[in-house]
CSV table of C-alpha atoms in Angstrom, one decimal:
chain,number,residue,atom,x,y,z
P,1,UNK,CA,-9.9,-13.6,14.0
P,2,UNK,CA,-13.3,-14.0,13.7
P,3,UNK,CA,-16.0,-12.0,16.6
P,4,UNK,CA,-17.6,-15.1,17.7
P,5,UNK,CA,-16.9,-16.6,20.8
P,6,UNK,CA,-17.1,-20.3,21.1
P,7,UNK,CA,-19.0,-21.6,23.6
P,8,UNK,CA,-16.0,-23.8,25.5
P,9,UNK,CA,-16.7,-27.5,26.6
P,10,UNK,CA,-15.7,-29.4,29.7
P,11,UNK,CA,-15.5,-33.3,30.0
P,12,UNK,CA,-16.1,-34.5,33.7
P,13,UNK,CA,-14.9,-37.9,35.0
P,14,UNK,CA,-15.9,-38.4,38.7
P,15,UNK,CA,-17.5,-41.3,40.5
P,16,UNK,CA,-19.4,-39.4,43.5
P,17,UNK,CA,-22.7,-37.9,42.0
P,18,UNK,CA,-23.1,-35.2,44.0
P,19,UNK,CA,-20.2,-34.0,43.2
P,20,UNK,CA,-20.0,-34.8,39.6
P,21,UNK,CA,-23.8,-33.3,39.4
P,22,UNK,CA,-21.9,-30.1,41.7
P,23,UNK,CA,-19.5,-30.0,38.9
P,24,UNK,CA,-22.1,-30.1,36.3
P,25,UNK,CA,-24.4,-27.1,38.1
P,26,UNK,CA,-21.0,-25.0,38.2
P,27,UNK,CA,-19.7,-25.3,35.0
P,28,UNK,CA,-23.5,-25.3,33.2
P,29,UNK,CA,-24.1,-21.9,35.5
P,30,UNK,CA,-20.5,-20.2,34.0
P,31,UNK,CA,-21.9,-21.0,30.7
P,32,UNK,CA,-20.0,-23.8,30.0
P,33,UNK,CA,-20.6,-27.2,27.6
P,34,UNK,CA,-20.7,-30.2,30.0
P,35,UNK,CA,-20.5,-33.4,29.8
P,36,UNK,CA,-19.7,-36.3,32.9
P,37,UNK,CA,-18.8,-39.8,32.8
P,38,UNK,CA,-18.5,-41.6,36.6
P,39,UNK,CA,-15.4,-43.3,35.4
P,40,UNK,CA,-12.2,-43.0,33.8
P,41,UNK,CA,-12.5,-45.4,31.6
P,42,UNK,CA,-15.2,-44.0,29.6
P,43,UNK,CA,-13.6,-40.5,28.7
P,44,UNK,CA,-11.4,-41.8,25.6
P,45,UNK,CA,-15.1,-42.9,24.4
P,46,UNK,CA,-16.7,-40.1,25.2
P,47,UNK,CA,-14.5,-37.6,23.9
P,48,UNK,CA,-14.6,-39.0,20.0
P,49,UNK,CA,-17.8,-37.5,19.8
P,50,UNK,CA,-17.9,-34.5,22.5
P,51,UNK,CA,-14.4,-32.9,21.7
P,52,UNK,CA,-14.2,-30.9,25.1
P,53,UNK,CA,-11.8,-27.9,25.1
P,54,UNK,CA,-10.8,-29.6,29.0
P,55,UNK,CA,-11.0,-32.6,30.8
P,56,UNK,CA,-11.9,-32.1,34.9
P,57,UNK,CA,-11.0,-35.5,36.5
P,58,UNK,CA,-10.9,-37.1,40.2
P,59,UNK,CA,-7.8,-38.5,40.9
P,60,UNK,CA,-9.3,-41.7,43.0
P,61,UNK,CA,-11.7,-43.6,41.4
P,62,UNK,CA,-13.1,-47.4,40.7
P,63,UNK,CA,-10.8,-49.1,38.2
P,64,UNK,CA,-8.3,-46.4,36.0
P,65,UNK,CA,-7.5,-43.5,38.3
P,66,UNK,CA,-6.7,-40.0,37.1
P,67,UNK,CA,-3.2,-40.3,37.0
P,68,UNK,CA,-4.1,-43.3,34.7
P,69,UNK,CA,-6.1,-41.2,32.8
P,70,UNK,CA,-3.4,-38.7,32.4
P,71,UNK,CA,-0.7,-41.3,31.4
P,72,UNK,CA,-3.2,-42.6,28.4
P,73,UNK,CA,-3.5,-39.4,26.9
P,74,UNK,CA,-1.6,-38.0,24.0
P,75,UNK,CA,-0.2,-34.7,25.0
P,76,UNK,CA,-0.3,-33.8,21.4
P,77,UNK,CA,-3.1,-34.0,20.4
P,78,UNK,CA,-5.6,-34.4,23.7
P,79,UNK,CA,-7.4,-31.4,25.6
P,80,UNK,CA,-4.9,-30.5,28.6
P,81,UNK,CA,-6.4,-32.7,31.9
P,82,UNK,CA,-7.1,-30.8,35.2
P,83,UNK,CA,-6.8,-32.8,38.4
P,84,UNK,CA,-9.3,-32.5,41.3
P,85,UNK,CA,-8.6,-34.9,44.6
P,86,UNK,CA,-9.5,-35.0,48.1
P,87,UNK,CA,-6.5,-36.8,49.2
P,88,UNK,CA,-4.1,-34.6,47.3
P,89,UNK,CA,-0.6,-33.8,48.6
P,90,UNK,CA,2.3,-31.9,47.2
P,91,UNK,CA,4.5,-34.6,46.0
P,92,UNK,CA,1.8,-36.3,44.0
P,93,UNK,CA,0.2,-32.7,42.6
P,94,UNK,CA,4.3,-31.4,41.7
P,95,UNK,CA,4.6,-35.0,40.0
P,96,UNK,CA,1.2,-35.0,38.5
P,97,UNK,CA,2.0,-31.3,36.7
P,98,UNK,CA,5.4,-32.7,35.3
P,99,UNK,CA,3.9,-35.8,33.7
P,100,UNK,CA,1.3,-33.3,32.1
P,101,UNK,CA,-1.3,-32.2,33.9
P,102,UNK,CA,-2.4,-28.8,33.7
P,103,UNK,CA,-3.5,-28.3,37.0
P,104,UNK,CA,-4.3,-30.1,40.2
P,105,UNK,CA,-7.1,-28.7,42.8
P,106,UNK,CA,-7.9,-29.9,46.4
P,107,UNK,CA,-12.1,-30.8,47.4
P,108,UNK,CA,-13.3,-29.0,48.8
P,109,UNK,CA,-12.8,-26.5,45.8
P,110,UNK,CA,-13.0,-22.5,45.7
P,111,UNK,CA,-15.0,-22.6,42.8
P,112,UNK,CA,-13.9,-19.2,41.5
P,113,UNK,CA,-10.0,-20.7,41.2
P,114,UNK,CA,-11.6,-23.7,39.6
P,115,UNK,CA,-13.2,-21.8,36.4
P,116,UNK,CA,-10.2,-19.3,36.6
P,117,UNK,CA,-7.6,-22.4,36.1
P,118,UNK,CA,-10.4,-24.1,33.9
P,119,UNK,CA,-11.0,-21.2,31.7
P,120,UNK,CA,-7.2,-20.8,30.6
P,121,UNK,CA,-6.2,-24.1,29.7
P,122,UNK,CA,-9.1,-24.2,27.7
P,123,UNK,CA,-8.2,-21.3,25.9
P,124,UNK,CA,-5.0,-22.6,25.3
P,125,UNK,CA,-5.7,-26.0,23.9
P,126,UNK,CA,-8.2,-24.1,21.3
P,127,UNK,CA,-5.3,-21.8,20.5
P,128,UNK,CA,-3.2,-25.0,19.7
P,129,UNK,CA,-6.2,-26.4,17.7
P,130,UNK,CA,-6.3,-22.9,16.1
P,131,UNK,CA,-2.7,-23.0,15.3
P,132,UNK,CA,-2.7,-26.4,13.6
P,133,UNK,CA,-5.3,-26.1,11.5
P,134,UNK,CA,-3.6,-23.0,10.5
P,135,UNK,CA,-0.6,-25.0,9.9
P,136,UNK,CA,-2.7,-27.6,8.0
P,137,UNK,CA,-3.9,-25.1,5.7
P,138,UNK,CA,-0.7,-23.8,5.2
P,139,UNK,CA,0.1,-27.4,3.8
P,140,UNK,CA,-2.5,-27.3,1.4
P,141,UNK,CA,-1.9,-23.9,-0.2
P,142,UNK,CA,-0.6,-23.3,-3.9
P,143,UNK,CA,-0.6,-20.8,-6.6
P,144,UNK,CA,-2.0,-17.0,-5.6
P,145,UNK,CA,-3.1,-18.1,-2.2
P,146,UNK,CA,0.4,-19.1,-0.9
P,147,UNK,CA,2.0,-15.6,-2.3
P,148,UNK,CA,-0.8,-13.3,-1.1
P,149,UNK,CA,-1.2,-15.2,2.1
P,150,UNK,CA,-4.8,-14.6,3.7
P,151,UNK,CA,-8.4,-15.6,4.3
P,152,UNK,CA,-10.0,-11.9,5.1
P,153,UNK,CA,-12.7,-10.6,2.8
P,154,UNK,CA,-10.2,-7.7,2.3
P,155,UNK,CA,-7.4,-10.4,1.1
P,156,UNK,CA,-9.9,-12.7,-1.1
P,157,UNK,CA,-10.4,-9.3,-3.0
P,158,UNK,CA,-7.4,-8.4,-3.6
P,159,UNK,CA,-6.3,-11.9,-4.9
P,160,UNK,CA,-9.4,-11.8,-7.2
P,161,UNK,CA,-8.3,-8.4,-8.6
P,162,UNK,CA,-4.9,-9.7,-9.5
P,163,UNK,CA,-6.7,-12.1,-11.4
P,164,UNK,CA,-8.6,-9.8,-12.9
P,165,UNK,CA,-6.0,-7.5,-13.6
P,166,UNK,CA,-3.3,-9.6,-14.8
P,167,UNK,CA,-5.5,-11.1,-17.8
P,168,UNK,CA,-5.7,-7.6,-19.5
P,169,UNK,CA,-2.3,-5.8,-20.5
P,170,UNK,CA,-2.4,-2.6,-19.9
P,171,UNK,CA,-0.5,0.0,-17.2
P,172,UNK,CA,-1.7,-0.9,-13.1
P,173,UNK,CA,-1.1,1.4,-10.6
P,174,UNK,CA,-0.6,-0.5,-6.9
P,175,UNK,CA,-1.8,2.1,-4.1
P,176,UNK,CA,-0.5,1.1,-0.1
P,177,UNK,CA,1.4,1.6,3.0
P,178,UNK,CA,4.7,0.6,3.5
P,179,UNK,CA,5.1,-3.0,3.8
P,180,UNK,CA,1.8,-4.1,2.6
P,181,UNK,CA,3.9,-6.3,-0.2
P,182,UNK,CA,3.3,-4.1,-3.5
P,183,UNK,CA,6.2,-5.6,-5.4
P,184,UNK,CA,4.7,-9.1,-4.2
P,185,UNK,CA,1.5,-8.2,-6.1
P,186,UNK,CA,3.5,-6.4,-9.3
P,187,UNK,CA,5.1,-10.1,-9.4
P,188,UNK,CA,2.4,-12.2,-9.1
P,189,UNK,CA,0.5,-9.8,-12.0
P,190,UNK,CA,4.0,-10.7,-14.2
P,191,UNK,CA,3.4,-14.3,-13.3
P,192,UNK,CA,0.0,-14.8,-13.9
P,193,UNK,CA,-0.2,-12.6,-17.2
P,194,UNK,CA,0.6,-12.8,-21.5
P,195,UNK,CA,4.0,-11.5,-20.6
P,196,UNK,CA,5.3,-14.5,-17.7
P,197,UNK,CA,7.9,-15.7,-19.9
P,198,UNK,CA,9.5,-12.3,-20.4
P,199,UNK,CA,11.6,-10.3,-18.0
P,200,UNK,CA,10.8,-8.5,-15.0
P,201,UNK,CA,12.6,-5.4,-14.2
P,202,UNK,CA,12.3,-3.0,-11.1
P,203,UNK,CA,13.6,0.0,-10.5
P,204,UNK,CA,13.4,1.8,-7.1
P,205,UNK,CA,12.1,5.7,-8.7
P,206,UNK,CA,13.8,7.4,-5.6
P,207,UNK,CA,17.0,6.5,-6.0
P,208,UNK,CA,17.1,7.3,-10.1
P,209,UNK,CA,19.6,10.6,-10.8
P,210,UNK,CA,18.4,12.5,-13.2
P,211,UNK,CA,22.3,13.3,-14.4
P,212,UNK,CA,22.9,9.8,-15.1
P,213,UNK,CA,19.1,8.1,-16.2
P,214,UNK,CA,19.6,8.4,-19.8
P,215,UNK,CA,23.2,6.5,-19.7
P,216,UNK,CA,21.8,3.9,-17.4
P,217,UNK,CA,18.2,3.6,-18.5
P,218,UNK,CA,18.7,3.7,-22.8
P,219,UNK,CA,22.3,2.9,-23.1
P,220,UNK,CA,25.1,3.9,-25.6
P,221,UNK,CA,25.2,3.0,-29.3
P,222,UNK,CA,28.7,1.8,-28.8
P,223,UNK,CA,28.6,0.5,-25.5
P,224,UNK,CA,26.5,-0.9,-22.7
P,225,UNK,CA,22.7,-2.0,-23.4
P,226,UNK,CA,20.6,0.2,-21.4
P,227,UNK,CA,18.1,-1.3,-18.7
P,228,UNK,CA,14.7,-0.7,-20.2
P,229,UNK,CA,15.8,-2.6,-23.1
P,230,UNK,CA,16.3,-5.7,-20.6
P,231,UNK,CA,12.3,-5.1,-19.9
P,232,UNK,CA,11.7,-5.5,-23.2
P,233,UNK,CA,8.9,-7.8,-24.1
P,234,UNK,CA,8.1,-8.2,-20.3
P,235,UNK,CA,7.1,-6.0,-17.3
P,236,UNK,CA,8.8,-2.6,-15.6
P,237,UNK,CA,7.7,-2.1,-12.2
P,238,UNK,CA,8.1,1.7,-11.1
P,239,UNK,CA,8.2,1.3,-7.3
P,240,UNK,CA,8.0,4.6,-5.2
P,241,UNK,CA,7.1,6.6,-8.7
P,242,UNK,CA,5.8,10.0,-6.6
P,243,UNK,CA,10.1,10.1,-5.4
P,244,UNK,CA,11.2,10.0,-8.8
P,245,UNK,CA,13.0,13.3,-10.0
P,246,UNK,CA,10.8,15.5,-12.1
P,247,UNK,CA,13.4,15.2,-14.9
P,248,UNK,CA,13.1,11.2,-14.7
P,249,UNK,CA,9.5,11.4,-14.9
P,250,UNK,CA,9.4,13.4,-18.2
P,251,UNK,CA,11.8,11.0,-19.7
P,252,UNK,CA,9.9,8.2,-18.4
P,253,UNK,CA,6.7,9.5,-20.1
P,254,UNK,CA,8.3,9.9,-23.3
P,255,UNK,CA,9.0,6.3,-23.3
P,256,UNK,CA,6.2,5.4,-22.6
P,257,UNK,CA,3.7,7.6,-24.9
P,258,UNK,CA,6.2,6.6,-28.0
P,259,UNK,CA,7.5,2.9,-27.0
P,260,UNK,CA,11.1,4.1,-27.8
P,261,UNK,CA,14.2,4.5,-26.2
P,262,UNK,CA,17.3,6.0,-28.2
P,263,UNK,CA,20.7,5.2,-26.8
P,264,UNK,CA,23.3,8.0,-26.4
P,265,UNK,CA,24.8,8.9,-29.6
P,266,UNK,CA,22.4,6.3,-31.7
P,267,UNK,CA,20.6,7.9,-34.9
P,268,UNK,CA,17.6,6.0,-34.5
P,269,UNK,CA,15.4,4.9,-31.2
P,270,UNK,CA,15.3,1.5,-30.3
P,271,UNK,CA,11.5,-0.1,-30.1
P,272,UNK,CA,10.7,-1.1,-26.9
P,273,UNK,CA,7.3,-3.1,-25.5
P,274,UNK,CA,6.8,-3.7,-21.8
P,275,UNK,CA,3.9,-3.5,-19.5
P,276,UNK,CA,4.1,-0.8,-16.6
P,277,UNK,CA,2.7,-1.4,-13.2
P,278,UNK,CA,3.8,1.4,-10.6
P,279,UNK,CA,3.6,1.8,-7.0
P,280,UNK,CA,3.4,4.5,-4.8
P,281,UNK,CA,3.3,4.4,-0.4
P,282,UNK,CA,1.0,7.9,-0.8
P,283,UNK,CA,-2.2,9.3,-2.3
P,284,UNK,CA,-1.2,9.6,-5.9
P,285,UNK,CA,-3.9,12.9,-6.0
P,286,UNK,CA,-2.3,14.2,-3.6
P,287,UNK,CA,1.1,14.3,-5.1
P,288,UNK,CA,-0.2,15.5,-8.3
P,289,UNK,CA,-1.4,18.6,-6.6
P,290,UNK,CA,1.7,19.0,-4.3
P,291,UNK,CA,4.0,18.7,-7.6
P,292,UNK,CA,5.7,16.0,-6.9
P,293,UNK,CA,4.1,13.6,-9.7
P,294,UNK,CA,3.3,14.7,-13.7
P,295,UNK,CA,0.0,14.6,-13.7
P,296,UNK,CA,0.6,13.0,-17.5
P,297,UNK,CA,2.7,10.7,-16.7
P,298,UNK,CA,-0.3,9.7,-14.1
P,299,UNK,CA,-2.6,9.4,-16.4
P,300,UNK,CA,-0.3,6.8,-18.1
P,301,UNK,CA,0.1,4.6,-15.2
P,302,UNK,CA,-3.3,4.2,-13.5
P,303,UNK,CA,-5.2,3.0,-16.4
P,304,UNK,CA,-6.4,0.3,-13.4
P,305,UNK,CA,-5.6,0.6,-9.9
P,306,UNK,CA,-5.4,-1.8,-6.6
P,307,UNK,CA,-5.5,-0.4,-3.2
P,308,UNK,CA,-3.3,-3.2,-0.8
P,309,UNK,CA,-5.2,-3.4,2.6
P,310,UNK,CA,-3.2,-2.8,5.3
P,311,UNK,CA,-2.9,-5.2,8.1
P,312,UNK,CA,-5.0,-3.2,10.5
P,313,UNK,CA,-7.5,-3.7,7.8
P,314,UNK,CA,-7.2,-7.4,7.6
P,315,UNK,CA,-6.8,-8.3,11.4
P,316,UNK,CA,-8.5,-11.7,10.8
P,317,UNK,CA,-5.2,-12.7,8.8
P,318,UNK,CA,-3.0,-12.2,11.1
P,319,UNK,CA,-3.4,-15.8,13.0
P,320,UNK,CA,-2.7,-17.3,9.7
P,321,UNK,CA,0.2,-15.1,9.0
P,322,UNK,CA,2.3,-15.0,11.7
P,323,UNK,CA,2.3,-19.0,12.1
P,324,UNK,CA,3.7,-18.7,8.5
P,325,UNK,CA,6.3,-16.7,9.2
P,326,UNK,CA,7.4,-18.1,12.3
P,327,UNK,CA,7.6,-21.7,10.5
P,328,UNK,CA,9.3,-20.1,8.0
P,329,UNK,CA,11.7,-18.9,10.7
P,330,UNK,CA,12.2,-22.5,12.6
P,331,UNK,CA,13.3,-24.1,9.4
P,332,UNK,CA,15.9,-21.4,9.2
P,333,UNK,CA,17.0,-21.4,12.6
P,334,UNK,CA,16.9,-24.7,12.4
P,335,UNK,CA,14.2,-25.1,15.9
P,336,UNK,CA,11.0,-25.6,16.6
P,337,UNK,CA,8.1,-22.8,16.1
P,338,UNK,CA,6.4,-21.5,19.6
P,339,UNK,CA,2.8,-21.8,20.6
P,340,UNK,CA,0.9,-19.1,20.4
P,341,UNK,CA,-0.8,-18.4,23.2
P,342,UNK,CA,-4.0,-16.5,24.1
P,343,UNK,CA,-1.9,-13.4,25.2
P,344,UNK,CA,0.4,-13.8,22.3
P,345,UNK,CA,-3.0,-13.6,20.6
P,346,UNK,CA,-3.9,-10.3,22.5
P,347,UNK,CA,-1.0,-8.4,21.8
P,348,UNK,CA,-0.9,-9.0,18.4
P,349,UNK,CA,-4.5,-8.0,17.7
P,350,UNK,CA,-4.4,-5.0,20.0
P,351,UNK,CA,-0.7,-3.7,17.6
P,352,UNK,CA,-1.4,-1.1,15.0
P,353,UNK,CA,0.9,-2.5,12.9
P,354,UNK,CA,2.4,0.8,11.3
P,355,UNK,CA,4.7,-1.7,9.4
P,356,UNK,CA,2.0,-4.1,8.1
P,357,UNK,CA,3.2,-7.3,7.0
P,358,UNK,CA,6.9,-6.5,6.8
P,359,UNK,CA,6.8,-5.7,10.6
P,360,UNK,CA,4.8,-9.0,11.2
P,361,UNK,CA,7.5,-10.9,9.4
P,362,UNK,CA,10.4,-9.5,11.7
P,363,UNK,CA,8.3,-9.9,15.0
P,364,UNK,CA,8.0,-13.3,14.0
P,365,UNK,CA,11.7,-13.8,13.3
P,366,UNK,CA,12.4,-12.1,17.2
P,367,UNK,CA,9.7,-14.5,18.2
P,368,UNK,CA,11.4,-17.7,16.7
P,369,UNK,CA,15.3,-16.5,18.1
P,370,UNK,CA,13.5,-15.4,21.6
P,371,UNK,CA,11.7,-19.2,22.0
P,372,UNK,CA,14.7,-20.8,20.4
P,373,UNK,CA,16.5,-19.6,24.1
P,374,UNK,CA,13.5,-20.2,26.0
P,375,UNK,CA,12.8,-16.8,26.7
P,376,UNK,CA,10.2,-14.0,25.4
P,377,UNK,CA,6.9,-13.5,24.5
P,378,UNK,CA,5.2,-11.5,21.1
P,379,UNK,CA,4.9,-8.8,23.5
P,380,UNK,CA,8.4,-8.4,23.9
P,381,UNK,CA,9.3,-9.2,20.3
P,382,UNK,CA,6.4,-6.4,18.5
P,383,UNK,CA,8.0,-4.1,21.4
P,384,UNK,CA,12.0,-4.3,20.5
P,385,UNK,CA,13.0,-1.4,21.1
P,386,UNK,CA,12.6,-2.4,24.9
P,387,UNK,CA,13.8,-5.8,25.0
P,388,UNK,CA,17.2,-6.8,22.6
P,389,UNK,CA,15.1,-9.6,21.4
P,390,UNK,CA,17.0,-10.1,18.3
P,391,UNK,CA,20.5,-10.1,18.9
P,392,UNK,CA,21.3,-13.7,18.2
P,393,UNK,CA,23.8,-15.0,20.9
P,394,UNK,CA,24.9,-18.1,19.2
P,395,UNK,CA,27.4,-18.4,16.7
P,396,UNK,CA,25.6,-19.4,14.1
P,397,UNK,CA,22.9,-17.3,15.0
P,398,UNK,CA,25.2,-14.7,14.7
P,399,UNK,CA,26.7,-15.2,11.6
P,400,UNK,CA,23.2,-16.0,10.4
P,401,UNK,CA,22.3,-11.9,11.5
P,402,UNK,CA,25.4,-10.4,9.9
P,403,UNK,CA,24.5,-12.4,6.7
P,404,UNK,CA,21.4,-11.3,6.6
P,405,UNK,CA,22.6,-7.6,7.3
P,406,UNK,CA,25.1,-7.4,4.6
P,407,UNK,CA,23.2,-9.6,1.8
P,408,UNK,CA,20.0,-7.2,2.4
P,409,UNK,CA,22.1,-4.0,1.9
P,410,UNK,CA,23.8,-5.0,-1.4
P,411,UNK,CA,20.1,-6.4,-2.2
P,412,UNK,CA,19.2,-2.9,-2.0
P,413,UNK,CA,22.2,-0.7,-3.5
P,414,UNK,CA,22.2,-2.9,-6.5
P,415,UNK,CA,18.3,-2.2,-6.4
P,416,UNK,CA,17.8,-6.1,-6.8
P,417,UNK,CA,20.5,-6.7,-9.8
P,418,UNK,CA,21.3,-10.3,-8.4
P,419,UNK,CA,24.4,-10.7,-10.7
P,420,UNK,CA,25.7,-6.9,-9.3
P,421,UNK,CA,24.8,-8.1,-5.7
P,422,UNK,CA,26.5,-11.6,-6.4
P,423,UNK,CA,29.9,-9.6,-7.8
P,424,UNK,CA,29.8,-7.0,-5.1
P,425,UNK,CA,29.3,-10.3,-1.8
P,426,UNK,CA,32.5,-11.8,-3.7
P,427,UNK,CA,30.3,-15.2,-4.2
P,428,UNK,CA,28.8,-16.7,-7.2
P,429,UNK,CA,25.0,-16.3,-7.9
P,430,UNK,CA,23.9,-19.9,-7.5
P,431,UNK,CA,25.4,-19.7,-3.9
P,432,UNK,CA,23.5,-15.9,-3.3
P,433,UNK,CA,20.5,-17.7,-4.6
P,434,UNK,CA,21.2,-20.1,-1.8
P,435,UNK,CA,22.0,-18.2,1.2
P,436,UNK,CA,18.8,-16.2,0.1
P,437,UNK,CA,16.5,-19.0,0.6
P,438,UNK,CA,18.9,-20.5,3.4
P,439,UNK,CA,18.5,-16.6,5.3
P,440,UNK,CA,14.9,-16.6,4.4
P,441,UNK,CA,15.1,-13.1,3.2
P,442,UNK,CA,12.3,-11.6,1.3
P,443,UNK,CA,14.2,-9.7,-2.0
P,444,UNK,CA,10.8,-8.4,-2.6
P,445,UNK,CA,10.4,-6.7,0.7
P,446,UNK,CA,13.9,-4.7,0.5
P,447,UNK,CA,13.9,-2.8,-2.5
């Protein structure tokens, strides 16, 4: 979010002057945007061109009272109303709250409860106004800016060097944290370059075996097609490339200085043309001088590389992102996504977010099930190992889960082969393809 502070604003309805000018003085002197009307009637006017964050009202006055006042505004859409009345009594204040009022206080005021009360639903009707236009701009987002989701300077960047990058064909090397969304950005550079109509393959580097790459990787003269072949003509995406078996990396280098595979038992290599974009969690240097990673094969792969931000780096996105997910969540769940509120606001921001946007994703999932039984705040769901936030306890929240569960782990021992995952579930793939999108699960984010 962004470092300014808004000024907030305060809309005044009440007929005596001295109090209204009372009013005024206090809420000027807490720094405070004022404005007064002395009568009901004149706020839905007023507040066309004013737009206060909160409206202060008397409760008896001339012509529309308060509680008039309160019934005529939209709840959806209007500044939350605070109540102010000498003749107040419990019944009317309980009844006044349930048909919408914020709050209700009694002249004469405290004046220190009045900004307290004041000051919060102010913050939370801009937080509402902040989360719709949010929403809003959600609505309007296609191409790049819906997949790498974001407004920060350190987002903007990376979206304009994926542009960049996926006009010229040649070997990219994608630097970042866990979570960060590297195969996200390997995608979008398939999607958005020369070689969009061809295939994209991706193998996971640490779990390749060294006894059976060649088999797997070239094939057999006689038998099955090996699956760099399948890349042929599009993109391979090495993902984890500093856990890949020293072995694997010199066979992988070979392919790629001579653009050749040869099948087990063939006389002559097969041609192969694919464009290479890697990915590694860690400093590729570093692994270089630890021994981990060919410093050849390196030099083969990071003809350009892109740093991912994390999300610590790109705080200001995180507004944006987390109402994404957490629509995303109420379609599933088939409910309605929760406010956030100023302290949802808090603890989000104040989260180191070791998991970057993966871990934003599943808080926002804990947040949706949590809201969906009334309960829980994004406190409790970014803190789960205190609170059992996400264990679903309906039944189709339930079943819901354990799908998710067992379709994410064949996902991930098929290393994203849908037709293997499909054959291994027991279902066909048009109905994996569904419960994917049904489950909202993110293939990218597993593997």
């Amino acid at each position: 979010m962004s470092d300014t502070v808004e000024t907030p604003s305060i809309l005044i309805a009440e007929d005596d002057r001295s109090m209204r000018t009372s009013l005024i003085d206090l809420m000027e002197a807490a720094g405070w945007r004022v404005e007064a009307v002395p009568r009901a009637e004149k706020v839905a006017e007023r507040m066309v061109d004013f737009q206060p964050d909160v409206i202060l009202s008397d409760v008896r006055m001339p012509g529309m009272s308060g509680l008039d006042l309160l019934a005529s505004l939209n709840p959806q859409i209007s500044p939350p109303l605070v109540l102010i009345s000498a003749h107040g009594d419990i019944p009317m204040a309980t009844q006044a709250i349930k048909d919408g009022a914020y709050g209700f206080i009694e002249k004469p005021y405290e004046p220190r409860r009045l900004l307290n009360i004041l000051a919060h639903a102010s913050d939370q009707h801009r937080m509402r106004r902040t989360t719709q236009r949010l929403k809003d701009r959600l609505l309007n987002l296609s191409g790049l800016d819906r997949i790498l989701l974001g407004a920060s300077a350190r987002t903007r960047g990376l979206r304009d060097e994926v542009l960049d990058f996926a006009e010229i064909d040649v070997p990219v090397l994608l630097q970042g944290e866990t979570g960060t969304g590297k195969e996200l950005v390997a995608r979008a550079l398939h999607d958005l370059g020369r070689r969009a109509d061809g295939p994209f393959l991706a193998l996971n580097c640490a779990t390749l075996s060294a006894d059976s790459f060649e088999e797997d990787m070239f094939g057999r003269d006689a038998g099955a097609r090996g699956r760099l072949l399948s890349a042929d003509g599009g993109t391979l995406f090495l993902d984890e490339i500093g856990a890949c078996p020293m072995p694997v990396q010199a066979a992988l280098l070979r392919v790629l200085e001579d653009g050749e595979v040869r099948p087990l038992g063939a006389d002559t290599p097969v041609p192969v043309n694919f464009r290479v974009i890697s990915a590694t969690n860690e400093d590729a240097e570093t692994a270089v001088a630890e021994g981990r990673l060919r410093k050849d094969l390196l030099f083969r792969i990071n003809r350009v590389v892109c740093a991912l931000p994390t999300l610590r780096e790109r705080r200001d996105d995180i507004m944006l992102l987390i109402t994404h997910f957490m629509q995303e969540f109420a379609r599933i769940y088939e409910t309605t996504p929760p406010d956030v509120t100023p302290d949802d606001l808090a603890a989000l921001m104040a989260h180191d977010w070791p998991g970057n946007v993966r871990e934003l994703r599943n808080v926002a999932e804990r947040r949706v099930l949590a809201a969906r039984r009334g309960t829980g705040s994004m406190a409790a769901a970014i803190q789960v190992d205190g609170l059992p936030e996400d264990v679903p306890v309906t039944l189709r929240e339930s079943v819901a889960a354990y799908e998710r569960e067992l379709i994410s782990k064949a996902i991930q021992a098929h290393e994203g082969r849908m037709d293997a995952v499909a054959e291994a579930l027991g279902i066909g793939r048009r109905t994996l393809n569904e419960k994917i999108v049904k489950l909202g699960l993110d293939k990218e984010a597993l593997l």
